Amino acid sequence: MKKFVMAAVGGILAGGVLTTQVAGPLIAQEAEKNSSIYEQLDLFGDIFERIRAQYVEDVDESELIEAAINGMLISLDPHSSYLSPDAADDMRVQTRGSFGGLGIEVTQEEGFVKVVSPIDDTPADEAGIEAGDFITHVDGDSVLGLTLDDAVDLMRGPVGSEIVITVMRQGVDEPFDVTIVRDTIKLTAVRTRTQGDTVVLRITTFNDQTYPNLEETLKEAVEELGGMDKVNGFVIDLRNNPGGLLTQAIKVSDGFLDKGEIVSTRGRNPQDGDRYNASEGDLTEGKPIVVLINGGSASASEIVAGALQDHRRAIVIGTKSFGKGSVQTVMPLKGDGAMRLTTARYYTPSGRSIQALGVSPDIIVEQPRRDPNEETEEEEEDRFSRSEADLRGRLDNDSLTEDERRQIEEERQKAEDAAALREEDYQLAYAIDILKGLSALEPSK
């Protein structure tokens, strides 16, 4: 018994020594860390007071604080920022689908403003601004050294007013000026059309209207072709789509999947992660799908492309996407402002992150740039080509009925329309050709 008591006392003493040796340094380190933080906050206050008292001009204290807050956030990553009350209102309006401006989605790279993508049918799009362009000056003023929000403020202005932006473009030796007239930007989230037997779904952004627009216009296009049996497939065009709401990306993906994971998000803490799964029901009833992407396809666009690619539900065609694999949460702040903070990374169903890598197409197809005034050798040959039908005194084909002849003519016209589309949009024409090939392999019913 005496030995047991001595052993217990010894254990308590040893435990006490161990606790002191381990916990003591940890507490000291935490105290030292807190002390350092408070010293830096004191330093911030000292600098703030000196600027107020000694700067060469009077300063607006609230602007100084706002700049300090924004500087802290943008030091984290290009997508975290402070939103003033006006900027927060603008963002809320954008998600509803109508706002004023040039019609470009931008980010910041190496001090310059980089165009993620122009928005369809906006002043910037009509002026020829392209994804990947760098904006170096606005009305002659350099944007180098400005925050992204300050640069965007330079580009804002009354509807109908003119702005001149200086652009650097890969493959062009010298910067050049582009004049744009500001306008009200009204986003049509989804535009749908039929091309032959194919339904083309052009998704320009992911806002509150996206999935309802998609569901409605897809149904109308299928009815226009005479029902789903008459459709050979669907093209989902996500080119130059800068993204938007995560919830809409999930709904759009779910619209083409019957089951399985769509996307997962992982924050700093494991418990902050989420996984989103598809529910039963495919808007296309299992028809083949081709997804078109390019360097202007970002964020929510990449979620849709990655989900359909991983589930082998679609063939992805085009060029590598932008590579924004992070999720931002908008948090309201005092004074009607807000903070946009990167809170998670997202992962495609196979568990891959596309951050800074992008979605790689299954088939890489560049959009060729070509001078419309330049005549190719093939076009020259076409002008002088002749067939049997052109010969005087040729024999007629007496083996076809009028209906058969009409069907051949209709099929020939479709082929000519497809060839004309290659001149207008080579990537889209390629996608439609893929769907034609897939439908040709389907067993006849």
Short mmCIF file of C-alpha atoms in Angstrom, two decimals:
data_model
loop_
_atom_site.label_atom_id
_atom_site.label_comp_id
_atom_site.label_asym_id
_atom_site.label_seq_id
_atom_site.Cartn_x
_atom_site.Cartn_y
_atom_site.Cartn_z
CA MET A 1 0.00 0.00 0.00
CA LYS A 2 2.83 2.35 0.93
CA LYS A 3 4.57 1.58 -2.39
CA PHE A 4 1.32 2.27 -4.26
CA VAL A 5 0.87 5.67 -2.56
CA MET A 6 4.50 6.58 -3.30
CA ALA A 7 4.06 5.56 -6.94
CA ALA A 8 0.89 7.66 -7.26
CA VAL A 9 2.57 10.69 -5.71
CA GLY A 10 5.53 10.17 -8.04
CA GLY A 11 3.15 9.99 -11.02
CA ILE A 12 1.42 13.20 -10.00
CA LEU A 13 4.76 14.97 -9.56
CA ALA A 14 6.00 13.68 -12.92
CA GLY A 15 2.71 14.74 -14.55
CA GLY A 16 3.03 18.16 -12.98
CA VAL A 17 6.59 18.55 -14.24
CA LEU A 18 5.56 17.35 -17.73
CA THR A 19 2.59 19.73 -17.83
CA THR A 20 4.83 22.62 -16.80
CA GLN A 21 7.47 21.71 -19.38
CA VAL A 22 4.93 21.36 -22.28
CA ALA A 23 2.14 23.79 -21.43
CA GLY A 24 4.45 26.51 -20.15
CA PRO A 25 6.22 27.12 -23.48
CA LEU A 26 2.90 26.89 -25.41
CA ILE A 27 1.29 29.56 -23.20
CA ALA A 28 4.39 31.70 -23.52
CA GLN A 29 4.36 31.36 -27.32
CA GLU A 30 0.67 32.31 -27.50
CA ALA A 31 1.24 35.32 -25.23
CA GLU A 32 4.21 36.40 -27.36
CA LYS A 33 2.12 36.06 -30.53
CA ASN A 34 -0.73 38.14 -29.07
CA SER A 35 1.75 40.75 -27.89
CA SER A 36 3.20 40.98 -31.40
CA ILE A 37 -0.28 41.44 -32.92
CA TYR A 38 -1.12 44.24 -30.47
CA GLU A 39 2.20 45.92 -31.22
CA GLN A 40 1.41 45.86 -34.94
CA LEU A 41 -2.07 47.30 -34.30
CA ASP A 42 -0.41 50.07 -32.27
CA LEU A 43 1.94 50.64 -35.22
CA PHE A 44 -1.06 50.91 -37.56
CA GLY A 45 -2.66 53.48 -35.26
CA ASP A 46 0.60 55.45 -35.07
CA ILE A 47 0.92 55.55 -38.89
CA PHE A 48 -2.74 56.53 -39.25
CA GLU A 49 -2.31 59.47 -36.86
CA ARG A 50 0.89 60.65 -38.54
CA ILE A 51 -0.80 60.62 -41.97
CA ARG A 52 -3.70 62.66 -40.58
CA ALA A 53 -1.37 65.18 -38.98
CA GLN A 54 1.57 65.44 -41.37
CA TYR A 55 0.58 64.37 -44.90
CA VAL A 56 1.04 67.16 -47.43
CA GLU A 57 -2.73 67.41 -48.08
CA ASP A 58 -5.86 66.89 -46.02
CA VAL A 59 -7.03 63.29 -46.12
CA ASP A 60 -10.41 61.61 -45.73
CA GLU A 61 -10.06 59.37 -42.66
CA SER A 62 -12.83 57.02 -43.78
CA GLU A 63 -11.13 56.52 -47.18
CA LEU A 64 -7.85 55.73 -45.41
CA ILE A 65 -9.51 53.07 -43.26
CA GLU A 66 -11.34 51.62 -46.27
CA ALA A 67 -8.06 51.44 -48.24
CA ALA A 68 -6.36 49.70 -45.30
CA ILE A 69 -9.16 47.14 -45.03
CA ASN A 70 -9.14 46.49 -48.76
CA GLY A 71 -5.34 46.22 -48.79
CA MET A 72 -5.53 43.54 -46.09
CA LEU A 73 -8.07 41.54 -48.08
CA ILE A 74 -6.46 41.78 -51.52
CA SER A 75 -3.14 40.68 -50.01
CA LEU A 76 -4.79 37.26 -49.50
CA ASP A 77 -5.73 36.49 -53.12
CA PRO A 78 -7.11 38.29 -56.20
CA HIS A 79 -10.72 37.42 -55.39
CA SER A 80 -11.00 38.65 -51.79
CA SER A 81 -11.92 42.32 -51.37
CA TYR A 82 -13.85 44.92 -49.43
CA LEU A 83 -17.11 46.12 -50.99
CA SER A 84 -18.17 49.63 -50.14
CA PRO A 85 -21.94 50.16 -49.73
CA ASP A 86 -22.18 51.25 -53.40
CA ALA A 87 -20.09 48.30 -54.63
CA ALA A 88 -22.16 45.89 -52.53
CA ASP A 89 -25.34 47.27 -54.12
CA ASP A 90 -23.81 46.91 -57.60
CA MET A 91 -22.95 43.28 -56.90
CA ARG A 92 -26.47 42.49 -55.72
CA VAL A 93 -27.86 44.07 -58.90
CA GLN A 94 -25.45 42.05 -61.08
CA THR A 95 -26.66 38.75 -59.67
CA ARG A 96 -30.18 39.80 -60.69
CA GLY A 97 -29.00 40.34 -64.26
CA SER A 98 -28.93 44.08 -65.06
CA PHE A 99 -26.26 46.71 -64.39
CA GLY A 100 -24.40 49.60 -65.99
CA GLY A 101 -20.91 49.47 -67.49
CA LEU A 102 -18.77 48.14 -70.33
CA GLY A 103 -19.66 44.46 -70.10
CA ILE A 104 -16.38 42.82 -69.08
CA GLU A 105 -15.39 40.52 -66.24
CA VAL A 106 -11.91 41.44 -65.00
CA THR A 107 -9.24 40.31 -62.56
CA GLN A 108 -5.80 41.65 -61.68
CA GLU A 109 -2.48 40.20 -62.77
CA GLU A 110 0.99 41.72 -62.33
CA GLY A 111 -0.51 45.10 -61.50
CA PHE A 112 -2.60 45.33 -64.66
CA VAL A 113 -6.30 44.66 -65.22
CA LYS A 114 -6.79 41.39 -67.11
CA VAL A 115 -9.99 40.62 -69.01
CA VAL A 116 -11.42 37.27 -67.93
CA SER A 117 -14.08 37.58 -70.61
CA PRO A 118 -16.29 40.06 -72.42
CA ILE A 119 -20.02 39.53 -71.94
CA ASP A 120 -22.07 38.74 -75.05
CA ASP A 121 -23.76 41.65 -76.83
CA THR A 122 -22.27 44.35 -74.60
CA PRO A 123 -20.24 47.44 -75.56
CA ALA A 124 -16.94 45.68 -74.76
CA ASP A 125 -17.90 42.64 -76.83
CA GLU A 126 -18.96 44.77 -79.79
CA ALA A 127 -15.73 46.80 -79.53
CA GLY A 128 -13.68 43.60 -79.97
CA ILE A 129 -12.32 43.15 -76.43
CA GLU A 130 -11.09 39.56 -75.98
CA ALA A 131 -10.47 37.21 -73.06
CA GLY A 132 -6.84 37.54 -71.97
CA ASP A 133 -6.49 41.20 -72.97
CA PHE A 134 -4.61 43.44 -70.51
CA ILE A 135 -5.98 46.93 -69.85
CA THR A 136 -3.04 49.24 -69.08
CA HIS A 137 -4.66 52.70 -69.25
CA VAL A 138 -8.12 54.19 -68.89
CA ASP A 139 -8.59 57.53 -70.66
CA GLY A 140 -4.82 57.90 -70.67
CA ASP A 141 -4.39 57.21 -66.92
CA SER A 142 -2.29 54.17 -66.01
CA VAL A 143 -3.96 51.49 -63.90
CA LEU A 144 -0.59 50.17 -62.69
CA GLY A 145 -0.49 50.34 -58.90
CA LEU A 146 -4.25 50.73 -58.50
CA THR A 147 -6.37 48.18 -56.68
CA LEU A 148 -8.79 46.26 -58.87
CA ASP A 149 -11.75 48.13 -57.38
CA ASP A 150 -10.09 51.50 -58.07
CA ALA A 151 -9.37 50.47 -61.67
CA VAL A 152 -12.98 49.35 -62.13
CA ASP A 153 -14.15 52.70 -60.69
CA LEU A 154 -12.14 54.45 -63.43
CA MET A 155 -14.08 52.48 -66.03
CA ARG A 156 -17.47 53.33 -64.55
CA GLY A 157 -19.42 56.32 -65.78
CA PRO A 158 -22.79 57.55 -67.03
CA VAL A 159 -24.61 55.50 -69.65
CA GLY A 160 -23.86 56.97 -73.09
CA SER A 161 -20.49 58.42 -72.09
CA GLU A 162 -17.33 57.47 -73.98
CA ILE A 163 -14.22 55.79 -72.58
CA VAL A 164 -10.87 55.00 -74.19
CA ILE A 165 -8.99 51.98 -72.83
CA THR A 166 -5.47 50.99 -73.83
CA VAL A 167 -5.11 47.27 -74.47
CA MET A 168 -2.13 44.90 -74.68
CA ARG A 169 -2.91 41.66 -76.50
CA GLN A 170 -0.82 38.53 -76.96
CA GLY A 171 0.42 38.34 -80.53
CA VAL A 172 0.07 42.10 -81.08
CA ASP A 173 3.38 43.97 -80.83
CA GLU A 174 2.13 47.36 -79.68
CA PRO A 175 -0.61 48.46 -77.23
CA PHE A 176 -3.67 49.92 -78.95
CA ASP A 177 -6.60 52.11 -77.92
CA VAL A 178 -10.23 50.98 -77.97
CA THR A 179 -13.08 53.47 -77.71
CA ILE A 180 -16.20 52.16 -75.96
CA VAL A 181 -19.52 53.85 -75.21
CA ARG A 182 -20.89 52.85 -71.81
CA ASP A 183 -24.34 51.32 -71.73
CA THR A 184 -26.77 49.53 -69.44
CA ILE A 185 -25.80 45.87 -69.38
CA LYS A 186 -28.82 43.59 -69.44
CA LEU A 187 -27.72 40.02 -69.12
CA THR A 188 -29.63 37.27 -70.87
CA ALA A 189 -28.29 34.32 -68.95
CA VAL A 190 -29.13 31.67 -71.59
CA ARG A 191 -29.63 32.01 -75.33
CA THR A 192 -30.83 28.93 -77.19
CA ARG A 193 -30.99 28.21 -80.90
CA THR A 194 -31.22 25.22 -83.20
CA GLN A 195 -28.51 24.45 -85.74
CA GLY A 196 -29.73 21.68 -88.00
CA ASP A 197 -30.81 18.89 -85.64
CA THR A 198 -28.67 20.22 -82.78
CA VAL A 199 -29.78 22.44 -79.89
CA VAL A 200 -27.15 25.03 -78.94
CA LEU A 201 -27.39 26.35 -75.36
CA ARG A 202 -25.30 29.50 -74.95
CA ILE A 203 -24.88 30.19 -71.19
CA THR A 204 -23.36 33.65 -70.71
CA THR A 205 -23.40 33.96 -66.92
CA PHE A 206 -24.58 32.23 -63.75
CA ASN A 207 -27.06 34.53 -62.04
CA ASP A 208 -30.50 34.05 -60.53
CA GLN A 209 -32.03 33.70 -64.00
CA THR A 210 -29.70 31.01 -65.39
CA TYR A 211 -31.41 27.71 -64.59
CA PRO A 212 -34.99 28.95 -65.17
CA ASN A 213 -33.86 30.40 -68.55
CA LEU A 214 -32.10 27.14 -69.43
CA GLU A 215 -35.09 24.94 -68.61
CA GLU A 216 -37.54 27.14 -70.49
CA THR A 217 -35.51 27.80 -73.66
CA LEU A 218 -34.33 24.18 -73.95
CA LYS A 219 -37.93 22.99 -73.91
CA GLU A 220 -38.89 25.55 -76.59
CA ALA A 221 -35.98 24.52 -78.86
CA VAL A 222 -36.86 20.82 -78.59
CA GLU A 223 -40.49 21.58 -79.47
CA GLU A 224 -39.29 23.65 -82.45
CA LEU A 225 -37.43 20.59 -83.81
CA GLY A 226 -40.52 18.40 -83.37
CA GLY A 227 -39.68 16.61 -80.11
CA MET A 228 -36.68 14.98 -78.45
CA ASP A 229 -36.63 12.15 -81.04
CA LYS A 230 -35.70 14.72 -83.69
CA VAL A 231 -32.73 16.08 -81.69
CA ASN A 232 -29.30 14.54 -82.35
CA GLY A 233 -27.65 16.22 -79.35
CA PHE A 234 -26.92 19.39 -77.39
CA VAL A 235 -24.03 21.86 -77.34
CA ILE A 236 -23.53 23.72 -74.04
CA ASP A 237 -21.50 26.80 -74.97
CA LEU A 238 -19.63 28.11 -71.91
CA ARG A 239 -17.00 30.11 -73.79
CA ASN A 240 -16.22 33.49 -72.24
CA ASN A 241 -18.57 32.76 -69.34
CA PRO A 242 -16.86 34.28 -66.26
CA GLY A 243 -18.97 32.34 -63.77
CA GLY A 244 -21.23 33.63 -61.02
CA LEU A 245 -23.37 31.87 -58.43
CA LEU A 246 -22.26 28.46 -57.18
CA THR A 247 -25.90 27.48 -56.57
CA GLN A 248 -26.73 28.04 -60.24
CA ALA A 249 -23.71 26.04 -61.42
CA ILE A 250 -24.96 23.14 -59.30
CA LYS A 251 -28.51 23.42 -60.69
CA VAL A 252 -27.28 23.56 -64.30
CA SER A 253 -25.03 20.51 -63.79
CA ASP A 254 -27.89 18.66 -62.10
CA GLY A 255 -30.05 19.39 -65.15
CA PHE A 256 -27.89 17.02 -67.23
CA LEU A 257 -27.04 14.38 -64.60
CA ASP A 258 -29.19 11.67 -62.99
CA LYS A 259 -26.93 10.86 -60.05
CA GLY A 260 -23.49 11.27 -58.50
CA GLU A 261 -21.45 14.11 -57.10
CA ILE A 262 -21.48 17.46 -58.88
CA VAL A 263 -18.88 19.35 -56.85
CA SER A 264 -17.41 19.40 -53.37
CA THR A 265 -16.00 22.34 -51.41
CA ARG A 266 -13.32 22.20 -48.73
CA GLY A 267 -12.49 25.03 -46.36
CA ARG A 268 -9.67 25.38 -43.85
CA ASN A 269 -11.55 23.24 -41.31
CA PRO A 270 -12.76 19.78 -42.39
CA GLN A 271 -16.23 20.44 -40.94
CA ASP A 272 -16.65 23.40 -43.31
CA GLY A 273 -16.68 21.16 -46.39
CA ASP A 274 -19.79 20.44 -48.44
CA ARG A 275 -20.69 17.95 -51.12
CA TYR A 276 -23.43 18.50 -53.70
CA ASN A 277 -25.06 15.57 -55.49
CA ALA A 278 -27.28 15.30 -58.56
CA SER A 279 -30.92 14.33 -58.32
CA GLU A 280 -32.75 12.13 -60.81
CA GLY A 281 -33.89 13.78 -64.02
CA ASP A 282 -32.02 14.76 -67.21
CA LEU A 283 -33.41 17.64 -69.28
CA THR A 284 -31.94 16.09 -72.44
CA GLU A 285 -33.20 12.53 -71.78
CA GLY A 286 -29.71 11.10 -72.23
CA LYS A 287 -28.94 12.70 -75.60
CA PRO A 288 -25.22 13.27 -76.41
CA ILE A 289 -23.74 16.54 -75.11
CA VAL A 290 -20.69 18.56 -76.17
CA VAL A 291 -19.43 21.34 -73.87
CA LEU A 292 -17.47 24.25 -75.36
CA ILE A 293 -14.93 26.10 -73.17
CA ASN A 294 -12.03 28.52 -73.64
CA GLY A 295 -9.70 30.72 -71.60
CA GLY A 296 -12.61 32.97 -70.68
CA SER A 297 -14.58 30.13 -69.05
CA ALA A 298 -14.13 30.53 -65.30
CA SER A 299 -15.45 29.52 -61.90
CA ALA A 300 -19.06 28.28 -62.21
CA SER A 301 -18.45 27.44 -65.88
CA GLU A 302 -15.58 25.18 -64.85
CA ILE A 303 -17.76 23.47 -62.25
CA VAL A 304 -20.30 22.52 -64.95
CA ALA A 305 -17.63 21.46 -67.48
CA GLY A 306 -15.69 19.47 -64.85
CA ALA A 307 -18.79 17.68 -63.54
CA LEU A 308 -20.05 16.62 -66.97
CA GLN A 309 -16.54 15.62 -68.05
CA ASP A 310 -15.83 13.51 -64.94
CA HIS A 311 -19.15 11.68 -65.26
CA ARG A 312 -18.44 11.08 -68.98
CA ARG A 313 -21.74 12.77 -69.68
CA ALA A 314 -20.25 15.18 -72.20
CA ILE A 315 -17.28 15.63 -74.51
CA VAL A 316 -15.44 18.86 -73.64
CA ILE A 317 -14.06 20.73 -76.65
CA GLY A 318 -12.13 23.99 -77.04
CA THR A 319 -9.13 25.33 -75.14
CA LYS A 320 -8.04 25.23 -71.48
CA SER A 321 -10.31 27.17 -69.13
CA PHE A 322 -9.32 30.05 -66.82
CA GLY A 323 -8.56 28.00 -63.69
CA LYS A 324 -10.47 29.71 -60.85
CA GLY A 325 -11.06 26.91 -58.38
CA SER A 326 -12.04 28.89 -55.28
CA VAL A 327 -15.31 29.86 -53.62
CA GLN A 328 -16.02 33.36 -52.31
CA THR A 329 -18.50 34.13 -49.54
CA VAL A 330 -20.01 37.62 -49.36
CA MET A 331 -20.36 38.68 -45.73
CA PRO A 332 -22.40 41.77 -44.80
CA LEU A 333 -20.57 44.32 -42.64
CA LYS A 334 -21.58 47.32 -40.55
CA GLY A 335 -22.49 50.40 -42.53
CA ASP A 336 -24.09 48.47 -45.45
CA GLY A 337 -20.71 47.40 -46.86
CA ALA A 338 -19.64 43.80 -47.38
CA MET A 339 -16.57 41.61 -47.48
CA ARG A 340 -15.92 39.11 -50.26
CA LEU A 341 -13.69 36.45 -48.74
CA THR A 342 -12.29 33.26 -50.26
CA THR A 343 -13.53 30.57 -47.88
CA ALA A 344 -13.06 27.29 -49.77
CA ARG A 345 -11.64 25.49 -52.77
CA TYR A 346 -13.92 23.42 -54.95
CA TYR A 347 -13.19 19.99 -56.43
CA THR A 348 -14.71 18.14 -59.37
CA PRO A 349 -16.37 14.73 -58.81
CA SER A 350 -13.05 12.90 -59.39
CA GLY A 351 -11.48 14.94 -56.57
CA ARG A 352 -9.34 17.19 -58.77
CA SER A 353 -8.86 20.88 -58.13
CA ILE A 354 -8.71 23.10 -61.21
CA GLN A 355 -7.18 26.03 -59.27
CA ALA A 356 -4.59 27.72 -61.54
CA LEU A 357 -4.79 24.66 -63.86
CA GLY A 358 -8.18 24.96 -65.51
CA VAL A 359 -10.29 22.26 -67.15
CA SER A 360 -8.43 20.57 -70.00
CA PRO A 361 -10.67 19.77 -73.00
CA ASP A 362 -11.01 16.18 -74.20
CA ILE A 363 -10.36 17.55 -77.69
CA ILE A 364 -8.35 20.76 -78.09
CA VAL A 365 -9.81 22.95 -80.83
CA GLU A 366 -8.43 26.46 -81.33
CA GLN A 367 -10.63 29.17 -82.81
CA PRO A 368 -8.64 30.18 -85.90
CA ARG A 369 -8.14 33.87 -86.60
CA ARG A 370 -8.29 34.74 -90.20
CA ASP A 371 -8.51 37.77 -92.44
CA PRO A 372 -11.99 37.70 -94.00
CA ASN A 373 -10.63 39.47 -97.08
CA GLU A 374 -8.01 36.83 -97.68
CA GLU A 375 -8.99 34.22 -100.25
CA THR A 376 -7.58 30.75 -99.70
CA GLU A 377 -6.39 28.41 -102.44
CA GLU A 378 -9.34 26.12 -101.70
CA GLU A 379 -11.81 28.94 -102.26
CA GLU A 380 -10.09 29.79 -105.52
CA GLU A 381 -10.36 26.15 -106.60
CA ASP A 382 -14.05 26.07 -105.58
CA ARG A 383 -14.81 29.00 -107.88
CA PHE A 384 -13.55 27.05 -110.89
CA SER A 385 -14.66 23.55 -109.86
CA ARG A 386 -17.23 21.76 -112.01
CA SER A 387 -19.26 18.60 -111.60
CA GLU A 388 -21.25 16.28 -113.87
CA ALA A 389 -24.34 18.39 -113.20
CA ASP A 390 -22.64 21.38 -114.84
CA LEU A 391 -22.00 19.62 -118.15
CA ARG A 392 -24.16 20.47 -121.14
CA GLY A 393 -26.12 17.49 -122.42
CA ARG A 394 -25.67 15.44 -119.22
CA LEU A 395 -27.96 12.45 -118.51
CA ASP A 396 -30.65 13.01 -115.87
CA ASN A 397 -30.95 10.79 -112.79
CA ASP A 398 -34.18 8.86 -113.37
CA SER A 399 -33.88 6.55 -110.35
CA LEU A 400 -35.16 9.03 -107.73
CA THR A 401 -38.68 10.02 -106.82
CA GLU A 402 -39.48 13.67 -106.19
CA ASP A 403 -39.56 13.01 -102.40
CA GLU A 404 -36.15 11.32 -102.50
CA ARG A 405 -34.72 14.13 -104.58
CA ARG A 406 -36.14 16.70 -102.13
CA GLN A 407 -34.63 14.81 -99.16
CA ILE A 408 -31.20 14.77 -100.82
CA GLU A 409 -31.44 18.50 -101.48
CA GLU A 410 -32.40 19.17 -97.84
CA GLU A 411 -29.47 17.11 -96.55
CA ARG A 412 -27.12 18.90 -98.96
CA GLN A 413 -28.41 22.27 -97.71
CA LYS A 414 -27.74 21.22 -94.10
CA ALA A 415 -24.17 20.28 -95.07
CA GLU A 416 -23.70 23.65 -96.78
CA ASP A 417 -25.07 25.45 -93.70
CA ALA A 418 -22.59 23.53 -91.54
CA ALA A 419 -19.75 24.55 -93.86
CA ALA A 420 -20.84 28.19 -93.63
CA LEU A 421 -20.87 27.92 -89.82
CA ARG A 422 -17.20 26.84 -89.89
CA GLU A 423 -16.35 30.24 -91.34
CA GLU A 424 -18.35 32.02 -88.64
CA ASP A 425 -17.54 29.86 -85.56
CA TYR A 426 -15.15 26.97 -86.14
CA GLN A 427 -15.33 25.62 -82.57
CA LEU A 428 -19.13 25.45 -82.57
CA ALA A 429 -19.15 23.82 -86.01
CA TYR A 430 -16.66 21.23 -84.75
CA ALA A 431 -18.90 20.47 -81.75
CA ILE A 432 -21.94 20.00 -84.00
CA ASP A 433 -19.93 17.71 -86.31
CA ILE A 434 -19.03 15.57 -83.28
CA LEU A 435 -22.72 15.21 -82.40
CA LYS A 436 -23.55 14.27 -85.99
CA GLY A 437 -20.92 11.56 -85.86
CA LEU A 438 -22.23 10.21 -82.54
CA SER A 439 -25.83 10.13 -83.81
CA ALA A 440 -24.72 8.33 -86.99
CA LEU A 441 -23.39 5.50 -84.80
CA GLU A 442 -26.66 5.06 -82.91
CA PRO A 443 -28.60 1.93 -83.91
CA SER A 444 -31.61 2.66 -86.11
CA LYS A 445 -34.95 2.43 -84.36
#
